[in-house]
Tab-separated table of C-alpha atoms in Angstrom:
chain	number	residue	atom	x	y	z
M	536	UNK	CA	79.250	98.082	67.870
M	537	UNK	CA	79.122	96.709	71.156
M	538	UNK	CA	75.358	95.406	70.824
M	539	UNK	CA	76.316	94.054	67.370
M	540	UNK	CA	78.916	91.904	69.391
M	541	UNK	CA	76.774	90.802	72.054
M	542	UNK	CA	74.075	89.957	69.912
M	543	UNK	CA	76.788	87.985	67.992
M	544	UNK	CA	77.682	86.503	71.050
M	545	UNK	CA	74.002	85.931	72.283
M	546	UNK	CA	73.474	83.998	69.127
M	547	UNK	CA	76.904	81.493	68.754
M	548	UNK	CA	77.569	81.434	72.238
M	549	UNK	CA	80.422	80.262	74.593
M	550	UNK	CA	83.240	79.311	72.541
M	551	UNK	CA	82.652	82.976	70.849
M	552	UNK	CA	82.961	84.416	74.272
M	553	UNK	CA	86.314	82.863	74.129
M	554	UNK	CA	87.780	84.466	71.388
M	555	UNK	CA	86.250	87.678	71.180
M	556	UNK	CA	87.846	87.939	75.201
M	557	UNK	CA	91.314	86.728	74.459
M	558	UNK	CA	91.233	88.883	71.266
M	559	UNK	CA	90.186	92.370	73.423
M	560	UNK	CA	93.442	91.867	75.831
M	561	UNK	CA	95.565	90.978	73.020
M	562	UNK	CA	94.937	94.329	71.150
M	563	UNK	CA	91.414	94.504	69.210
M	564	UNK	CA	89.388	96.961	69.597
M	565	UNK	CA	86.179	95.231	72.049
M	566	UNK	CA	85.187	96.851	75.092
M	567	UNK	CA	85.352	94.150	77.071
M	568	UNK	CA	84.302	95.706	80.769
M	569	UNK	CA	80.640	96.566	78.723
M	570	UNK	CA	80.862	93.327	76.705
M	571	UNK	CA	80.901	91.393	80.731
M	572	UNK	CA	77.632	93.446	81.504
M	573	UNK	CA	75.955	92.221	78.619
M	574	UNK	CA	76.915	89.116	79.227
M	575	UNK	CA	75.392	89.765	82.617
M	576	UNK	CA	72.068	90.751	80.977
M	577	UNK	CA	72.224	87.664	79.211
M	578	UNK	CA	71.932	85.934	82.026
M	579	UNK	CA	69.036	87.785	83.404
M	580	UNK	CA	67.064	87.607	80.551
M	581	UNK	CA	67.905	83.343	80.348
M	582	UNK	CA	69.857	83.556	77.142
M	583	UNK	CA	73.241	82.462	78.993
M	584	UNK	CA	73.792	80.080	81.367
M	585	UNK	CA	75.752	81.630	84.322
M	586	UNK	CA	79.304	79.059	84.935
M	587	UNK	CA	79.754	79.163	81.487
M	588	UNK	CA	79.850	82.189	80.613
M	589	UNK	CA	81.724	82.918	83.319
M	590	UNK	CA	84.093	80.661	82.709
M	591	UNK	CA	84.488	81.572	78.799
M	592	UNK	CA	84.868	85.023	79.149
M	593	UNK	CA	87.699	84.566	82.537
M	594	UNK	CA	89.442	81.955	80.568
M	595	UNK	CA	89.610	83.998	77.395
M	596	UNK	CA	90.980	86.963	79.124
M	597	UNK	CA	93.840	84.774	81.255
M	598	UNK	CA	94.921	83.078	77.594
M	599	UNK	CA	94.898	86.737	76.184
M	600	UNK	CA	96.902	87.899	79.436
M	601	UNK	CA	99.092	84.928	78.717
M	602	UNK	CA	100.438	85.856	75.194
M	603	UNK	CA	101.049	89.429	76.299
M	604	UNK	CA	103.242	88.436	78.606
M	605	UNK	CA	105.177	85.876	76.516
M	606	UNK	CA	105.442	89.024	73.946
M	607	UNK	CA	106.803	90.516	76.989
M	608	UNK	CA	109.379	88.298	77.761
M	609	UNK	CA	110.221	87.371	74.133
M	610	UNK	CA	110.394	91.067	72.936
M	611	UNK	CA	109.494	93.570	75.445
M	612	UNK	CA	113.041	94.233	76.273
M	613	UNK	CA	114.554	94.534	73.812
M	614	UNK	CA	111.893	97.569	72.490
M	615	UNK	CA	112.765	99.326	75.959
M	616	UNK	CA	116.016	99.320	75.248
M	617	UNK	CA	115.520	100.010	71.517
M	618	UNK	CA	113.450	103.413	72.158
M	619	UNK	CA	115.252	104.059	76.119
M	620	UNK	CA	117.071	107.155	74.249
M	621	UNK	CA	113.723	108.741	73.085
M	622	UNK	CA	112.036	108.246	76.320
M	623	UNK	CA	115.526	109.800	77.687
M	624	UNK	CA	115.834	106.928	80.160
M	625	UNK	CA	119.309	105.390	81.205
M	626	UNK	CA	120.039	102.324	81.930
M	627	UNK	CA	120.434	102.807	85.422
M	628	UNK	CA	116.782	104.224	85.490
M	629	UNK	CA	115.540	101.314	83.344
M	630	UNK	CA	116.927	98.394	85.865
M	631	UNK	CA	115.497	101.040	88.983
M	632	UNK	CA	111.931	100.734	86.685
M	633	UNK	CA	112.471	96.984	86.176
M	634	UNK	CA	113.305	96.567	89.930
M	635	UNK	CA	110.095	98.483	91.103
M	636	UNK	CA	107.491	96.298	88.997
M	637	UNK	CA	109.228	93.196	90.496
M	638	UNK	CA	108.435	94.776	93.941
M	639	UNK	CA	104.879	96.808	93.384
M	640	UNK	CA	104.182	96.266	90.140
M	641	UNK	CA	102.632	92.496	91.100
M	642	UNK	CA	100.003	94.624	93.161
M	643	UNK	CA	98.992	96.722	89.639
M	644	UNK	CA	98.005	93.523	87.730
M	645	UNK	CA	95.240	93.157	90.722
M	646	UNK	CA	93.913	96.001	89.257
M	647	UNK	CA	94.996	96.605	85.917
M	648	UNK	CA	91.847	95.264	84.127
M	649	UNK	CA	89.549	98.232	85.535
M	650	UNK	CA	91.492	100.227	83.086
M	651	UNK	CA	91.192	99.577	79.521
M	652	UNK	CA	94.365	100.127	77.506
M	653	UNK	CA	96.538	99.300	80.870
M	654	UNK	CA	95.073	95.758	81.354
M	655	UNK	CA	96.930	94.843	77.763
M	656	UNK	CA	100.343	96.473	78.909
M	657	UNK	CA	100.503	95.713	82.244
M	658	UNK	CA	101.342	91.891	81.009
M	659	UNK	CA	103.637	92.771	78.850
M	660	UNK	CA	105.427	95.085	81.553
M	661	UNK	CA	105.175	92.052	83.457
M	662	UNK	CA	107.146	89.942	80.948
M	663	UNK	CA	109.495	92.349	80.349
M	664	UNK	CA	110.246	92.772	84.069
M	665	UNK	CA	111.000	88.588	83.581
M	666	UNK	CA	108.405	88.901	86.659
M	667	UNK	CA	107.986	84.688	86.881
M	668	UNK	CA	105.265	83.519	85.172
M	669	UNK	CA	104.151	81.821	88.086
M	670	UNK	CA	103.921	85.223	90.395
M	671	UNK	CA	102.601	86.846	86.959
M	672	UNK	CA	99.645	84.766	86.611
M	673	UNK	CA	98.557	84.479	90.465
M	674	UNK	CA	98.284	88.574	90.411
M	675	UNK	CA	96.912	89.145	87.059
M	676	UNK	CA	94.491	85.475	87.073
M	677	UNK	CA	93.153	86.726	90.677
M	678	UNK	CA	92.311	90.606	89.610
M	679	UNK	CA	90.656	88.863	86.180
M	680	UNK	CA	88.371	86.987	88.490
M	681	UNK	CA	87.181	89.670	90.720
M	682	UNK	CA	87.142	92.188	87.548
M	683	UNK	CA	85.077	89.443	85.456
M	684	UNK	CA	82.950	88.438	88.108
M	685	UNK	CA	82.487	91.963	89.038
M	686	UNK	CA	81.073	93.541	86.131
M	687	UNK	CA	78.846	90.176	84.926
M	688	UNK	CA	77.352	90.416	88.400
M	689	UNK	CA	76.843	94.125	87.662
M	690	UNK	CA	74.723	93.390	84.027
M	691	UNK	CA	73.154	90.251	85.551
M	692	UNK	CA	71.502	92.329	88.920
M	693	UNK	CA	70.497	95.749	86.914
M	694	UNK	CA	68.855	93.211	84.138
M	695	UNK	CA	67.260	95.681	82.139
M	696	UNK	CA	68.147	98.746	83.512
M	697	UNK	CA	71.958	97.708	82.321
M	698	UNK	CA	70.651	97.385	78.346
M	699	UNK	CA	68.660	100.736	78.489
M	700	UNK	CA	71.489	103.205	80.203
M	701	UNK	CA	74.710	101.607	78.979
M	702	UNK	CA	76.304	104.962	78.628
M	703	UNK	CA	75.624	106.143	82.157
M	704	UNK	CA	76.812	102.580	83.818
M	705	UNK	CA	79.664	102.833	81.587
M	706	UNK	CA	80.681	106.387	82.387
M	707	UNK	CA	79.679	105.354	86.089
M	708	UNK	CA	82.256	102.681	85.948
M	709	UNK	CA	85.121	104.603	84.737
M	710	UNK	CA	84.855	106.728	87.478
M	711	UNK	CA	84.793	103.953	90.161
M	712	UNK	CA	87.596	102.160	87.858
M	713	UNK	CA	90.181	105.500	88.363
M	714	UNK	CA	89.116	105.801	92.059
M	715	UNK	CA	90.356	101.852	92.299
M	716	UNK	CA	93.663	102.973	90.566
M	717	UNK	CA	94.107	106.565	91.795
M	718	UNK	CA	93.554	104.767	95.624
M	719	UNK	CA	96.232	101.870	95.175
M	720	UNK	CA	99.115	104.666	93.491
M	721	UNK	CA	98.032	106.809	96.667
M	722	UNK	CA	98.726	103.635	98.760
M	723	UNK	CA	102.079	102.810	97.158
M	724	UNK	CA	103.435	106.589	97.502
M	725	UNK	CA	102.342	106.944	101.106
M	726	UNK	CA	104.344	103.264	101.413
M	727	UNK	CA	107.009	104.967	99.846
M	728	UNK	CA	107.272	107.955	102.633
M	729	UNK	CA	107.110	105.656	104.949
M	730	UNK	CA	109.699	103.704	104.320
M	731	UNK	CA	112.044	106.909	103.707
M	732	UNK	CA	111.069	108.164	106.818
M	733	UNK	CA	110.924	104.994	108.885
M	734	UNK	CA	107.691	106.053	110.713
């Protein structure tokens, strides 16, 4: 599948980078951290031009971002509250959860996109928070950057060795993805004790 779409891509370029981008944070199914290595390939191998496709794919992804978190806003709510009974949460706890993302939760969407399934939430959290657009998109724009820039860098520099072991670099980078995420919840809890403590 995900050859199929970079060939696609390879072949109708930039304003398909675009959409198939914006699309994968909204909710389809594209993988789009091995989607950014080929992309990086691409570039080694002279069928992309680099600030282009750069600039599609980050763009897509911060207009995907976007909607998510206007669902958020719009919606997001009004679900918590909807299924708060099943998830056994009271409102107390829910403005304690809401209060949290507005303080730490800003520091997640600098990460969020090294995890697939929590860089399409983590907007709408964000929304649903009423987090202001404005701190919203500073957080999650910057952590798009350095993820999209990250991983095109990544395809462009192992050229072909990125095309031939796509497994292993994927595997390779959902370990280093859950490090990223496993250090920054370490970070926040030993921030936590801290505070408590006042050491």
């Amino acid at each position: 599948m995900i050859q199929a779409i970079a060939h696609w891509i390879a072949l109708h370029g930039y304003g398909i980078i675009f959409g198939v981008f914006a699309g994968g944070v909204i909710g389809a199914p594209v993988p789009n951290d091995l989607l950014l290595g080929y992309l990086g390939y691409f570039i080694y191998s002279g069928k992309l031009l680099p600030l282009p496709t750069v600039t599609a794919a980050y763009f897509g992804c911060i207009f995907g971002m976007t909607v998510n978190y206007l669902l958020g806003r719009a919606m997001g709510f009004y679900f918590v509250h909807k299924y708060a009974g099943r998830l056994r949460l009271n409102p107390e706890q829910l403005t304690k959860i809401r209060a949290w993302f507005g303080h730490a939760g800003k520091w997640g969407l600098l990460f969020s996109n090294f995890l697939p399934g929590i860089r399409h939430l983590a907007p709408i959290v964000a929304g649903t928070s009423r987090m202001s657009f404005t701190e919203f998109a500073f957080f999650s724009f910057s952590g798009t950057l350095i993820w999209t820039v990250l991983y095109i860098s990544l395809g462009y520099f192992l050229g072909e060795e990125w095309k031939r072991q796509t497994a292993v670099i994927h595997n390779i980078l959902g370990g280093v993805s859950i490090a990223v995420v496993a250090v920054f919840v370490l970070y926040q809890l030993w921030m936590r004790k801290k505070r408590r403590t006042g050491v």
